[in-house]
mmCIF file of C-alpha atoms in Angstrom:
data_model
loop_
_atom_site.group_PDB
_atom_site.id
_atom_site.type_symbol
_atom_site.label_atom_id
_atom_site.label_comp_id
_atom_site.label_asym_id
_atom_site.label_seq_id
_atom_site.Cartn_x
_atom_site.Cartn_y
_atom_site.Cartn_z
ATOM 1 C CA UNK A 1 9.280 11.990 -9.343
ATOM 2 C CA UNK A 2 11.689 9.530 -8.350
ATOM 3 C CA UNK A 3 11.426 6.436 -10.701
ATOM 4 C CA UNK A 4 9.605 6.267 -14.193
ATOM 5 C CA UNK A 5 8.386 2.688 -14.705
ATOM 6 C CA UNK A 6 5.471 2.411 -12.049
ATOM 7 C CA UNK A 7 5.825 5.805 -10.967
ATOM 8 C CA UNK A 8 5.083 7.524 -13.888
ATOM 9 C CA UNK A 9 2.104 6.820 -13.858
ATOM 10 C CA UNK A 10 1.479 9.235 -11.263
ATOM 11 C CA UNK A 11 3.141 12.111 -12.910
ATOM 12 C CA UNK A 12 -0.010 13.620 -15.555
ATOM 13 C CA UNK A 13 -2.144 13.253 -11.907
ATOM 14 C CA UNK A 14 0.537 15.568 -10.514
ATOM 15 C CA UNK A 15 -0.003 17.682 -13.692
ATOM 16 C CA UNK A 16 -3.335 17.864 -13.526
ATOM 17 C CA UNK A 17 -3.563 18.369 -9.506
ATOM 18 C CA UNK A 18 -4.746 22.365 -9.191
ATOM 19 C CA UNK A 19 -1.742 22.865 -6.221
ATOM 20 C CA UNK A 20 1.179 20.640 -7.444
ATOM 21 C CA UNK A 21 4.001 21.097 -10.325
ATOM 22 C CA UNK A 22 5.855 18.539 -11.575
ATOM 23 C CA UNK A 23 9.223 20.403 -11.880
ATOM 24 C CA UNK A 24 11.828 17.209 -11.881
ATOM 25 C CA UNK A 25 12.265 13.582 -12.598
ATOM 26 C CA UNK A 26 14.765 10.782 -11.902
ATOM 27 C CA UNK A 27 15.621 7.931 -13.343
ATOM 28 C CA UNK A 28 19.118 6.489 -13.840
ATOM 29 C CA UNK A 29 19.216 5.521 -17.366
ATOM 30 C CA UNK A 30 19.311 8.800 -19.563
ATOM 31 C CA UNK A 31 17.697 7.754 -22.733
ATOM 32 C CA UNK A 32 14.292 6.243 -20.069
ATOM 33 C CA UNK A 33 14.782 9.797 -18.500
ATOM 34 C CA UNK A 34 14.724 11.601 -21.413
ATOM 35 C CA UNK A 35 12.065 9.415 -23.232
ATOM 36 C CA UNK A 36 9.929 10.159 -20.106
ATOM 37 C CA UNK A 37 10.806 14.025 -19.585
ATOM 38 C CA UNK A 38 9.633 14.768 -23.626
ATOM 39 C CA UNK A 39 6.280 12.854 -23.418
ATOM 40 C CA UNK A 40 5.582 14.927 -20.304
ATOM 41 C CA UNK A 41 7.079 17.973 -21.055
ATOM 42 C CA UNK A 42 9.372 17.590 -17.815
ATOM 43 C CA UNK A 43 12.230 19.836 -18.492
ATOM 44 C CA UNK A 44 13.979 19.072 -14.554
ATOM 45 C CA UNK A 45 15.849 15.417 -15.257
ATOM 46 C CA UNK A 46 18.573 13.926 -13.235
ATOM 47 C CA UNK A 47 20.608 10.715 -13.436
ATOM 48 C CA UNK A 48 21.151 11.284 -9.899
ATOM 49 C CA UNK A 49 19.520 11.366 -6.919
ATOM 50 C CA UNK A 50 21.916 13.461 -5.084
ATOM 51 C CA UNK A 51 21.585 16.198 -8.186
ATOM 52 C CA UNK A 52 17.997 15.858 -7.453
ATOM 53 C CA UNK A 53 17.887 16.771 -4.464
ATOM 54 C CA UNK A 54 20.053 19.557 -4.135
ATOM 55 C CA UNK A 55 17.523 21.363 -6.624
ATOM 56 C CA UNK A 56 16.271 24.238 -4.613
ATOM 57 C CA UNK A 57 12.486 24.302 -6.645
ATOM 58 C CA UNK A 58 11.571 20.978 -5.351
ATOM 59 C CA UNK A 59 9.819 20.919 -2.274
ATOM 60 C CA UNK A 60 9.141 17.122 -2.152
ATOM 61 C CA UNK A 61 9.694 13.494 -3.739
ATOM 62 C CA UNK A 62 7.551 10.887 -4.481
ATOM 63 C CA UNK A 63 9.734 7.661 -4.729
ATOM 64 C CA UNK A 64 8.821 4.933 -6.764
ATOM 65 C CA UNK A 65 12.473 3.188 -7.133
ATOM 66 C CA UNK A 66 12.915 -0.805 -6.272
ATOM 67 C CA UNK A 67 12.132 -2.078 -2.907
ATOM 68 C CA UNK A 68 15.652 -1.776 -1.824
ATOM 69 C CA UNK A 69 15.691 1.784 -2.317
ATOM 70 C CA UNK A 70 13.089 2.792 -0.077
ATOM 71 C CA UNK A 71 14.774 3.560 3.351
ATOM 72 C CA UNK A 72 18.109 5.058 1.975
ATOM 73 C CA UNK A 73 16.222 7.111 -0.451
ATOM 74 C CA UNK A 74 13.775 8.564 1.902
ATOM 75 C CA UNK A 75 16.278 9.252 4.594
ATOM 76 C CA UNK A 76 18.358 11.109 2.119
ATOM 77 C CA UNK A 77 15.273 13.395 0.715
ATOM 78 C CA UNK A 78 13.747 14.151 4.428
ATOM 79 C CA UNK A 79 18.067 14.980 5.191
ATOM 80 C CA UNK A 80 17.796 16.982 1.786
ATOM 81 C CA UNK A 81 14.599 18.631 3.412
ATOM 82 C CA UNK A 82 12.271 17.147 1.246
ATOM 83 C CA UNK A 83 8.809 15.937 2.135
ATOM 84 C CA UNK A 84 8.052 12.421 1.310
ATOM 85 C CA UNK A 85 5.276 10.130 -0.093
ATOM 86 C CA UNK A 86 7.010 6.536 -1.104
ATOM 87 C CA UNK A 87 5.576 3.651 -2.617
ATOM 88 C CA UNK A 88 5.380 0.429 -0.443
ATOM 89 C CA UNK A 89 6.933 -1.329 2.010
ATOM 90 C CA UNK A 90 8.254 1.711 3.949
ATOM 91 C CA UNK A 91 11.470 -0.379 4.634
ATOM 92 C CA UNK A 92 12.334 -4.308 4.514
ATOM 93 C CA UNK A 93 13.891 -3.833 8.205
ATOM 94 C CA UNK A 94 13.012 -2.600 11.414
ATOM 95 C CA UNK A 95 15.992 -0.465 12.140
ATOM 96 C CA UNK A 96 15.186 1.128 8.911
ATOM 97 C CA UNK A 97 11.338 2.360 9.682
ATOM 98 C CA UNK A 98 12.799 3.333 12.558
ATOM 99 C CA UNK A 99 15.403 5.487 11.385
ATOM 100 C CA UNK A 100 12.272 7.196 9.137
ATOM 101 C CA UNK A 101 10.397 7.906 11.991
ATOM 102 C CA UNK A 102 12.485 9.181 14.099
ATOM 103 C CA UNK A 103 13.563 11.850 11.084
ATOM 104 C CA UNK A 104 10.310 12.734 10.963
ATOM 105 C CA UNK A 105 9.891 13.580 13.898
ATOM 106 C CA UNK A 106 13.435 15.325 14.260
ATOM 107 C CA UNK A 107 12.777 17.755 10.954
ATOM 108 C CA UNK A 108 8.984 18.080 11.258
ATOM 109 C CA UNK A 109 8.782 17.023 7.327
ATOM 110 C CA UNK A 110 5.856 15.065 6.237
ATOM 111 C CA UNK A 111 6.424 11.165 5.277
ATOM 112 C CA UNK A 112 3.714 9.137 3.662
ATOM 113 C CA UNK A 113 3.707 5.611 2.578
ATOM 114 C CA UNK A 114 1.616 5.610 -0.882
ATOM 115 C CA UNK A 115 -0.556 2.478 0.515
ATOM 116 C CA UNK A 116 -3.219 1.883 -2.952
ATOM 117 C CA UNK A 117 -5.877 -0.189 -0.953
ATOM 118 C CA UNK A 118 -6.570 2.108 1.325
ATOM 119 C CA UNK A 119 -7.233 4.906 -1.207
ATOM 120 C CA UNK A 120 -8.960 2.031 -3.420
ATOM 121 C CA UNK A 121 -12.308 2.435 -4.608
ATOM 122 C CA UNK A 122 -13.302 -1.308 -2.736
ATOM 123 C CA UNK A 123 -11.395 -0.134 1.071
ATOM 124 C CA UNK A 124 -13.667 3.414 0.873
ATOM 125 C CA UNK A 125 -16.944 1.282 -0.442
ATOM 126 C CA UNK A 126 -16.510 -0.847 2.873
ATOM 127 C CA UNK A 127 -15.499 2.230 4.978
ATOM 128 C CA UNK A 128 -18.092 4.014 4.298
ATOM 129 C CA UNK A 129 -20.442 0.942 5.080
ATOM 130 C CA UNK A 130 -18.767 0.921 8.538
ATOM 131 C CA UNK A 131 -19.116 4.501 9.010
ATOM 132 C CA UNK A 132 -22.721 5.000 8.491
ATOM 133 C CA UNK A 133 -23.144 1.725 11.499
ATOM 134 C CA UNK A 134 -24.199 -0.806 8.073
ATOM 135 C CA UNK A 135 -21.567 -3.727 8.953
ATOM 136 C CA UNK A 136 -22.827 -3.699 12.656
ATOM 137 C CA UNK A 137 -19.890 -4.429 15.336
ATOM 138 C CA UNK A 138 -16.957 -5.801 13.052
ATOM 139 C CA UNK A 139 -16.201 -8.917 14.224
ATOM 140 C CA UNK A 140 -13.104 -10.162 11.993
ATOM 141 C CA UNK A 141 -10.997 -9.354 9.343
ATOM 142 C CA UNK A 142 -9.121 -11.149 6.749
ATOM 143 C CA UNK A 143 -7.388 -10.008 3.936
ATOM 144 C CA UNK A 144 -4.895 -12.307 1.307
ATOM 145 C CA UNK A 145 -2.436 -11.566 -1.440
ATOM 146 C CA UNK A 146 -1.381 -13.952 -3.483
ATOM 147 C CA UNK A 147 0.788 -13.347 -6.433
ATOM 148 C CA UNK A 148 3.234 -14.820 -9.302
ATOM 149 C CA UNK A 149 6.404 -13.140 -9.533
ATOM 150 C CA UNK A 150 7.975 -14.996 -11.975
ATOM 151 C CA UNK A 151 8.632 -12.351 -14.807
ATOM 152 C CA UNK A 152 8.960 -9.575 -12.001
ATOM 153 C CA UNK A 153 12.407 -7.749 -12.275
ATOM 154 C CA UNK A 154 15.226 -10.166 -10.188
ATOM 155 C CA UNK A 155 15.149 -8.424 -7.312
ATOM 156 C CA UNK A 156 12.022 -9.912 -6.446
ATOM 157 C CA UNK A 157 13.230 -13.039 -5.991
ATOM 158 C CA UNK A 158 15.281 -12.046 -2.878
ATOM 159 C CA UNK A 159 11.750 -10.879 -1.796
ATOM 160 C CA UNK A 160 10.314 -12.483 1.975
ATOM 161 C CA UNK A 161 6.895 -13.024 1.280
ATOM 162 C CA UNK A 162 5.631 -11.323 4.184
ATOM 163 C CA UNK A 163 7.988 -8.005 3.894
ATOM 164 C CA UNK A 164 5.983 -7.068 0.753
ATOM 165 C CA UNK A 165 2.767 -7.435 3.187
ATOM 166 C CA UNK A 166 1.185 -3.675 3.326
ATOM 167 C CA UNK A 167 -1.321 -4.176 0.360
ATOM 168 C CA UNK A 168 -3.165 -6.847 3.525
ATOM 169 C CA UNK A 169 -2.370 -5.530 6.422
ATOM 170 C CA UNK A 170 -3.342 -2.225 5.756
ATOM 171 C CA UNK A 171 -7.086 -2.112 5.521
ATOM 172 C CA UNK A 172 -7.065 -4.734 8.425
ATOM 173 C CA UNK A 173 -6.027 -2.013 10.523
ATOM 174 C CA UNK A 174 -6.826 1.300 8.939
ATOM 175 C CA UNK A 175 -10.654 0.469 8.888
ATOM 176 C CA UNK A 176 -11.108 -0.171 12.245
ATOM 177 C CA UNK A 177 -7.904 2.975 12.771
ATOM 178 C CA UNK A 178 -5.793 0.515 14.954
ATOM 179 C CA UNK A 179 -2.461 -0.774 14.981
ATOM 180 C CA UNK A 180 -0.756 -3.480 15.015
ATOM 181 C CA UNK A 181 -0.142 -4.516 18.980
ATOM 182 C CA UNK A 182 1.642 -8.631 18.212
ATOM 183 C CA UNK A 183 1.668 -11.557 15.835
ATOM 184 C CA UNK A 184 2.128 -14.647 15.292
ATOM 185 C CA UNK A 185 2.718 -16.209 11.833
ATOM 186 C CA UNK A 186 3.293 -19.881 10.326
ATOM 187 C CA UNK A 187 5.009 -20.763 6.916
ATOM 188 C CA UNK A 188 3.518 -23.269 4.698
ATOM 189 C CA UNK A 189 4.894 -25.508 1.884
ATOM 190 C CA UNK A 190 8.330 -24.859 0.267
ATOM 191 C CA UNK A 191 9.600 -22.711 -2.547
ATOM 192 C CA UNK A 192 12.297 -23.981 -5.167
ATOM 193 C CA UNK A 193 15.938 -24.219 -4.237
ATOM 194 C CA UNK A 194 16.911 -21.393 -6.285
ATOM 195 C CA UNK A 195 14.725 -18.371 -4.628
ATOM 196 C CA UNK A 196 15.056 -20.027 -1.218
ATOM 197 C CA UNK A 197 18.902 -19.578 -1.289
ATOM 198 C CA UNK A 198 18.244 -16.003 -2.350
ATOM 199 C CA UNK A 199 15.308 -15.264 -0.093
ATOM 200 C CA UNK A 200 16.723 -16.816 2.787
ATOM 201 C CA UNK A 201 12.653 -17.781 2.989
ATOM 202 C CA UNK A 202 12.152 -21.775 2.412
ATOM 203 C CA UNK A 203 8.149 -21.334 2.776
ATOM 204 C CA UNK A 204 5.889 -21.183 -0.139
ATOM 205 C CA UNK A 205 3.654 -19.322 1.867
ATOM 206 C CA UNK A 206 3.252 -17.491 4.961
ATOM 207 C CA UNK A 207 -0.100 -16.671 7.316
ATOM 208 C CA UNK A 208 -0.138 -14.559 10.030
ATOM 209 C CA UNK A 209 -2.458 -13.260 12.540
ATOM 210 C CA UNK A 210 -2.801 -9.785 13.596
ATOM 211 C CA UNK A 211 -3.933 -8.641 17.378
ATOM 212 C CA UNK A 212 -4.820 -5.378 16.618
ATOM 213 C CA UNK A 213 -4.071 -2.784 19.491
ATOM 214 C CA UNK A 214 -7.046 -1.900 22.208
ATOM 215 C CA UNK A 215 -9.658 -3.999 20.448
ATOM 216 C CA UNK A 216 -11.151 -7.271 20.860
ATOM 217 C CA UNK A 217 -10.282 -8.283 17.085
ATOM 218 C CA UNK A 218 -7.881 -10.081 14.989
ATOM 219 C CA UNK A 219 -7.117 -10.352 11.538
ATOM 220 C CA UNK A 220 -6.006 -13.075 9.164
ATOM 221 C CA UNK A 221 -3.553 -11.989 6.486
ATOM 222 C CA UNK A 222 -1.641 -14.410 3.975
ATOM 223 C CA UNK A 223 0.536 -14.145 1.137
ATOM 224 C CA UNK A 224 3.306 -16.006 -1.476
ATOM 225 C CA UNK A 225 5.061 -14.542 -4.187
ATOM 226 C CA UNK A 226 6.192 -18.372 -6.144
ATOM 227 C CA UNK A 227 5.505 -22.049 -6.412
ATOM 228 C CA UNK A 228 1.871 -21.922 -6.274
ATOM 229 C CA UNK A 229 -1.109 -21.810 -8.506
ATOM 230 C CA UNK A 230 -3.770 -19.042 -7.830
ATOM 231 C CA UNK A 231 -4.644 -15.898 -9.809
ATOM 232 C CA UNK A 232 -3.839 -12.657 -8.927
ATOM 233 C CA UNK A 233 -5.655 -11.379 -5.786
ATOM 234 C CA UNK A 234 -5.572 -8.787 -3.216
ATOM 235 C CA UNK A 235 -8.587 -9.276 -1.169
ATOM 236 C CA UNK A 236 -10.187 -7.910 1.885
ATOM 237 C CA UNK A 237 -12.810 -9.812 3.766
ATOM 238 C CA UNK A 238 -14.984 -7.526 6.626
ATOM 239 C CA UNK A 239 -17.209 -9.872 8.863
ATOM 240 C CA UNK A 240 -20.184 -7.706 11.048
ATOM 241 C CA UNK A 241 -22.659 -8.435 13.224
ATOM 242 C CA UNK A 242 -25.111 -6.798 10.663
ATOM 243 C CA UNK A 243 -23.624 -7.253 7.055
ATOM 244 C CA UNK A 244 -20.433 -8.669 6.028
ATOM 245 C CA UNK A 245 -18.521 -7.949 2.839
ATOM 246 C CA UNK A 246 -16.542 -10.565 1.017
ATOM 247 C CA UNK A 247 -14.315 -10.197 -1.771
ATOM 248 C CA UNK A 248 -14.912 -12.314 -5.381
ATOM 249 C CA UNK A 249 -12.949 -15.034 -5.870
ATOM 250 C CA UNK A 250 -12.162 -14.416 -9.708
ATOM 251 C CA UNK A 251 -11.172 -11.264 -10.872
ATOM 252 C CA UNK A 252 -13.553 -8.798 -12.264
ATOM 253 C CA UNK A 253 -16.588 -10.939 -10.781
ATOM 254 C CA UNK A 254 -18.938 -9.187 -8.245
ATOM 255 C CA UNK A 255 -18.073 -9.020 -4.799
ATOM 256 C CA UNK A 256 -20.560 -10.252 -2.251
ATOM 257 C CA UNK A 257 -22.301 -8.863 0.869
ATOM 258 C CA UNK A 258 -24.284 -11.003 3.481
ATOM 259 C CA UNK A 259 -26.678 -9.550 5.767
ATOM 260 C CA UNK A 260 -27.901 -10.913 8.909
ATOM 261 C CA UNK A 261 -31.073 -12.364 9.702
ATOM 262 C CA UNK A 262 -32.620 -12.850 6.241
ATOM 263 C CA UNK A 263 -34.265 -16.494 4.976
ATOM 264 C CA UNK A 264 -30.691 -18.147 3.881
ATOM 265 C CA UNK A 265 -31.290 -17.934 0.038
ATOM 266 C CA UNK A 266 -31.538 -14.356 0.870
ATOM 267 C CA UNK A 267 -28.471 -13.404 2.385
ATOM 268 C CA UNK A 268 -25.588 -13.633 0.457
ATOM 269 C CA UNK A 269 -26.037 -10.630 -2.580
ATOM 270 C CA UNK A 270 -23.549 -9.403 -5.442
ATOM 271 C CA UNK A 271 -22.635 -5.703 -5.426
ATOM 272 C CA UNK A 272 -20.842 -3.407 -7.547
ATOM 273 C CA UNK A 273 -18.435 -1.101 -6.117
ATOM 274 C CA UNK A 274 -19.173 2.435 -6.963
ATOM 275 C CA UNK A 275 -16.277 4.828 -7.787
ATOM 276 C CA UNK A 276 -15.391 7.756 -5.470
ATOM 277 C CA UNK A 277 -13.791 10.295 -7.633
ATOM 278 C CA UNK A 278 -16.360 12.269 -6.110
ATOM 279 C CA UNK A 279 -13.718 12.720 -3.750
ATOM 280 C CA UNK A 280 -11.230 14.504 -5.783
ATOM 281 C CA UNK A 281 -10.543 18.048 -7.096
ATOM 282 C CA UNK A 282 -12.481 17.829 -10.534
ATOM 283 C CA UNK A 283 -9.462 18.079 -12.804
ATOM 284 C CA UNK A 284 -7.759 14.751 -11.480
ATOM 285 C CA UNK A 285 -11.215 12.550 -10.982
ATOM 286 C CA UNK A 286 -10.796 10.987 -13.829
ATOM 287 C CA UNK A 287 -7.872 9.590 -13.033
ATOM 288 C CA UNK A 288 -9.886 6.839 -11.311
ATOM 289 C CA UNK A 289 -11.006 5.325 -14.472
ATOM 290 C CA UNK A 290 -8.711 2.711 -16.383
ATOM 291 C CA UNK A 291 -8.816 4.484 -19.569
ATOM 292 C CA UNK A 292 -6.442 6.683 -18.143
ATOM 293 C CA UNK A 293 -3.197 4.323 -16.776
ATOM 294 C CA UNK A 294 -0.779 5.358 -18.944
ATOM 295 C CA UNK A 295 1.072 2.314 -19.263
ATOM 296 C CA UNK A 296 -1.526 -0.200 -19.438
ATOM 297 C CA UNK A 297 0.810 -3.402 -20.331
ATOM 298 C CA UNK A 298 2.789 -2.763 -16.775
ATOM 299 C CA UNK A 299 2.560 -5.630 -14.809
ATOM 300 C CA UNK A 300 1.392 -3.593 -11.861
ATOM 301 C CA UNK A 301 -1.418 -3.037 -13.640
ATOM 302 C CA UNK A 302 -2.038 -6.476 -15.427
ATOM 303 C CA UNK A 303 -2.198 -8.130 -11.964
ATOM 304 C CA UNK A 304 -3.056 -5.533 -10.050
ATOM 305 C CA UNK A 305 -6.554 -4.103 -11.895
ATOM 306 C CA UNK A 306 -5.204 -0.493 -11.897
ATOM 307 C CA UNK A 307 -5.159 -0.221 -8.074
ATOM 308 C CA UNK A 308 -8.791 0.216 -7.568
ATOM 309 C CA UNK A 309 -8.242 3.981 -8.560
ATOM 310 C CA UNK A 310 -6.262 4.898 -5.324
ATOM 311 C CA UNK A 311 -3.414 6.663 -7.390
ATOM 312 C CA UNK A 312 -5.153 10.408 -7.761
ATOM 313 C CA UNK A 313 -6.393 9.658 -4.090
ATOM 314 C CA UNK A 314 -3.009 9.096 -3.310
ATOM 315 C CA UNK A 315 -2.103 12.344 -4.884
ATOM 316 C CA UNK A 316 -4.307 14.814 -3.946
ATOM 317 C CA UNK A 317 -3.804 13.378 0.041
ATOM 318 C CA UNK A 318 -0.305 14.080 -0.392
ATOM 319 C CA UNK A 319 -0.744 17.280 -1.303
ATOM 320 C CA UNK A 320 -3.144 18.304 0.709
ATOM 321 C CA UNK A 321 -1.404 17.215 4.057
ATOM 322 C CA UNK A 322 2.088 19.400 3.005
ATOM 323 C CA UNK A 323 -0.091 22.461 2.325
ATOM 324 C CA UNK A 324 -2.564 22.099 5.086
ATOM 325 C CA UNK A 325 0.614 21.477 7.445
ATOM 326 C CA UNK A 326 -1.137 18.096 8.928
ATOM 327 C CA UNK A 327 0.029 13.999 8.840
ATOM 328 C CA UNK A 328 -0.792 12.312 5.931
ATOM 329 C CA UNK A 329 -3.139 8.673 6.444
ATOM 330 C CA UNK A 330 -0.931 6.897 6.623
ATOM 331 C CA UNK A 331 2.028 9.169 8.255
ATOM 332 C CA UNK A 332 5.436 8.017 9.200
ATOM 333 C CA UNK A 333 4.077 5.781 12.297
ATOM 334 C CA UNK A 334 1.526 4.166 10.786
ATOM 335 C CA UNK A 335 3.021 3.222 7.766
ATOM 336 C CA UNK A 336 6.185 1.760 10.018
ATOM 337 C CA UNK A 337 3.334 -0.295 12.186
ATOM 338 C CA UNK A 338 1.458 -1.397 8.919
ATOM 339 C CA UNK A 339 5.245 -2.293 7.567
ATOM 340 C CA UNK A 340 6.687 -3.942 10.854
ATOM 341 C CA UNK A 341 3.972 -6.470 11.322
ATOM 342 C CA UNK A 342 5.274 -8.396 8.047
ATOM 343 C CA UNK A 343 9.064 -8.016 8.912
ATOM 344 C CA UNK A 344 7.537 -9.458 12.322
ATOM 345 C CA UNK A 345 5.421 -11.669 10.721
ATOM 346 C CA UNK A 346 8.200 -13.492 8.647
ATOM 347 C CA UNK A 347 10.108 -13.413 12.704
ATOM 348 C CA UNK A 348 7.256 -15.128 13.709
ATOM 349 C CA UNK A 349 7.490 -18.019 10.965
ATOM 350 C CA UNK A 350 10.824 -19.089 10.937
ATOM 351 C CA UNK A 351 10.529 -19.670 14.809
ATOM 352 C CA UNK A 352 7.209 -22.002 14.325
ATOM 353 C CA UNK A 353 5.002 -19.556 14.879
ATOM 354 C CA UNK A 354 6.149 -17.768 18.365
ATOM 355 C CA UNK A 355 4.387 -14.342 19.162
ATOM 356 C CA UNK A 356 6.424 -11.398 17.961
ATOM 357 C CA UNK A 357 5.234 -7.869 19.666
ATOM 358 C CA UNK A 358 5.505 -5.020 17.211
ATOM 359 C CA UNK A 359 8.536 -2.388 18.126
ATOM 360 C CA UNK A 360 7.342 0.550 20.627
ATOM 361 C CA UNK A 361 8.300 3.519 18.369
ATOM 362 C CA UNK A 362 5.149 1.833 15.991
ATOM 363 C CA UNK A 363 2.633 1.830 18.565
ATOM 364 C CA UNK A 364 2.486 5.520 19.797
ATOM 365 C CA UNK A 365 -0.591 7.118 19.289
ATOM 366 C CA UNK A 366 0.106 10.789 20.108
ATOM 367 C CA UNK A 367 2.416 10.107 17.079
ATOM 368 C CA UNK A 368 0.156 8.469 14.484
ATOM 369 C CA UNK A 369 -2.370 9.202 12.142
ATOM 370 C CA UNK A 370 -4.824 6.492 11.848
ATOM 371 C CA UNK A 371 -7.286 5.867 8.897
ATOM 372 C CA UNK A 372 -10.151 7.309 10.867
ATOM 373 C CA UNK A 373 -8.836 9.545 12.961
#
């Protein structure tokens, strides 16, 4: 386990998992390391990366270190020989995913991008609508992500709004299993001097729509990360020909389904979500439940609502793909097409909007693992 703040989180999950061992963790500071390693009973703990991966008993990495760490980190473990699952975005470049997926494919070492809505307890409620033929013919999708960052470590505020985009884009196209084919995005408003001259991003906000590959359909996606007033919110919005599902507007308020053809005071209903730790081995289901985040003061967690569950989902798929010798959902071209469309997306903006295809190497099926495949 390769960062402790976030990503420790995941390590009692890994514990608890019947075919994993936590054997080693990283962190750079010793006295975080070491506070982490007794607590867990972790006796593997390295300072450095390169120490970690040289250790012969660990057979993977889960990576949980600041955005900027992503690419070099994972291209370094899959070098090392290491299979991968890393926390999101994939990269904040396109030469970067690219680089991932074509190691991937060079070492035949399993890469997943640890994607929580898709493994969310909301994404597998409205899959499993579409699944069973409920929604009808899906007509639309929209999904937003708005989100205060002021408090965030500084790093964030070098962050393009759209480069953080995976938490939207990602049910867009893994319900329907597409990808991404073009764009076209527009920025909106302006942020304050000071993150603008480190973002290199002027807009307060940027929207983008998604043609998704071989389908009729598009999807709506926004986001912002400063400068304007909304709570915390990472929605996704399903329109059918049949039933529609929309998500609340405040947080921890109902969500709402509409179904066709009923008198209009009729149509729109709350619904609760169930939980699907049904899912699960039995010894990490109730990791689902928010009695168990270990670190419940995180700010992952205070604006996020515990992920919807996804993190023993996340887990056990992990897992399950390196021992069953299969791609992970999402695998190394997927997550570089659900990635690419915001480094695209933010392309797209600062030229007013122009159409930006995604890269080729994103767009091969033969090489992808969609979310309903």
């Amino acid at each position: 386990m390769v960062g402790l703040g976030f990503g420790a989180e995941f390590i009692p999950i890994y514990q608890a998992h019947p075919n994993a061992e936590v054997v080693a963790i990283c962190r750079r500071d010793q006295a975080g390391l070491d506070e982490c390693g007794n607590q867990f009973e972790i006796s593997g703990r390295y300072t450095s990366f390169d120490d970690l991966l040289a250790d012969p008993d660990v057979d993977a990495v889960h990576i949980n270190s600041p955005i900027p760490d992503h690419a070099w980190m994972s291209l370094q473990a899959l070098d090392a020989g290491k299979h991968v699952m890393c926390t999101v975005p994939m990269a904040t470049t396109i030469e970067d995913c690219q680089k991932i997926v074509q190691k991937v494919q060079d070492t035949g070492l399993h890469y997943m991008m640890a994607e929580t809505v898709v493994y969310s307890r909301e994404y597998l409620f409205i899959k499993q609508l579409y699944e069973s033929g409920e929604l009808g013919k899906i007509q639309y999708l929209a999904a937003s992500h708005p989100q205060d960052m002021d408090g965030w470590p500084a790093y964030w505020e070098k962050m393009i709004p759209m480069h953080y985009a995976t938490h939207v884009v990602s049910p867009c196209l893994g319900l329907v299993g597409g990808l991404a084919e073009y764009v076209s995005c527009f920025g909106s408003g302006t942020v304050r001097e000071d993150i603008a001259k480190k973002s290199g991003n002027p807009f307060a906000v940027e929207t983008c729509h998604i043609k998704i590959q071989d389908t009729d359909l598009t999807a709506h996606i926004w986001r912002f990360l400063y400068d304007v007033a909304r709570q915390y919110r990472e929605s996704f919005d399903v329109y059918g020909t049949e039933k529609s599902f929309e998500w609340t507007l405040v947080e921890n308020e109902p969500h709402v389904i509409h179904t066709a053809k009923k008198p209009e005071h009729e149509i729109a209903e709350k619904v609760d979500v169930p939980d699907f730790a049904h899912r699960l081995p039995e010894p990490i289901r109730r990791f689902t439940l928010p009695q168990e985040i270990h670190d419940a003061d995180h700010l992952s967690f205070l604006q996020g609502g515990g992920h919807g569950g996804s993190h023993p989902h996340l887990v056990h798929e992990f897992v399950s793909s390196v021992l069953e010798n299969r791609r992970p959902l999402p695998d190394a071209v997927t997550s570089a097409n659900w990635t690419c469309v915001g480094i695209c997306a933010h392309e797209s903006a600062m030229n007013g909007g122009k159409v930006v295809h995604l890269p080729e190497f994103t767009l091969s099926r033969e090489q992808s693992t969609c979310l309903t495949d």
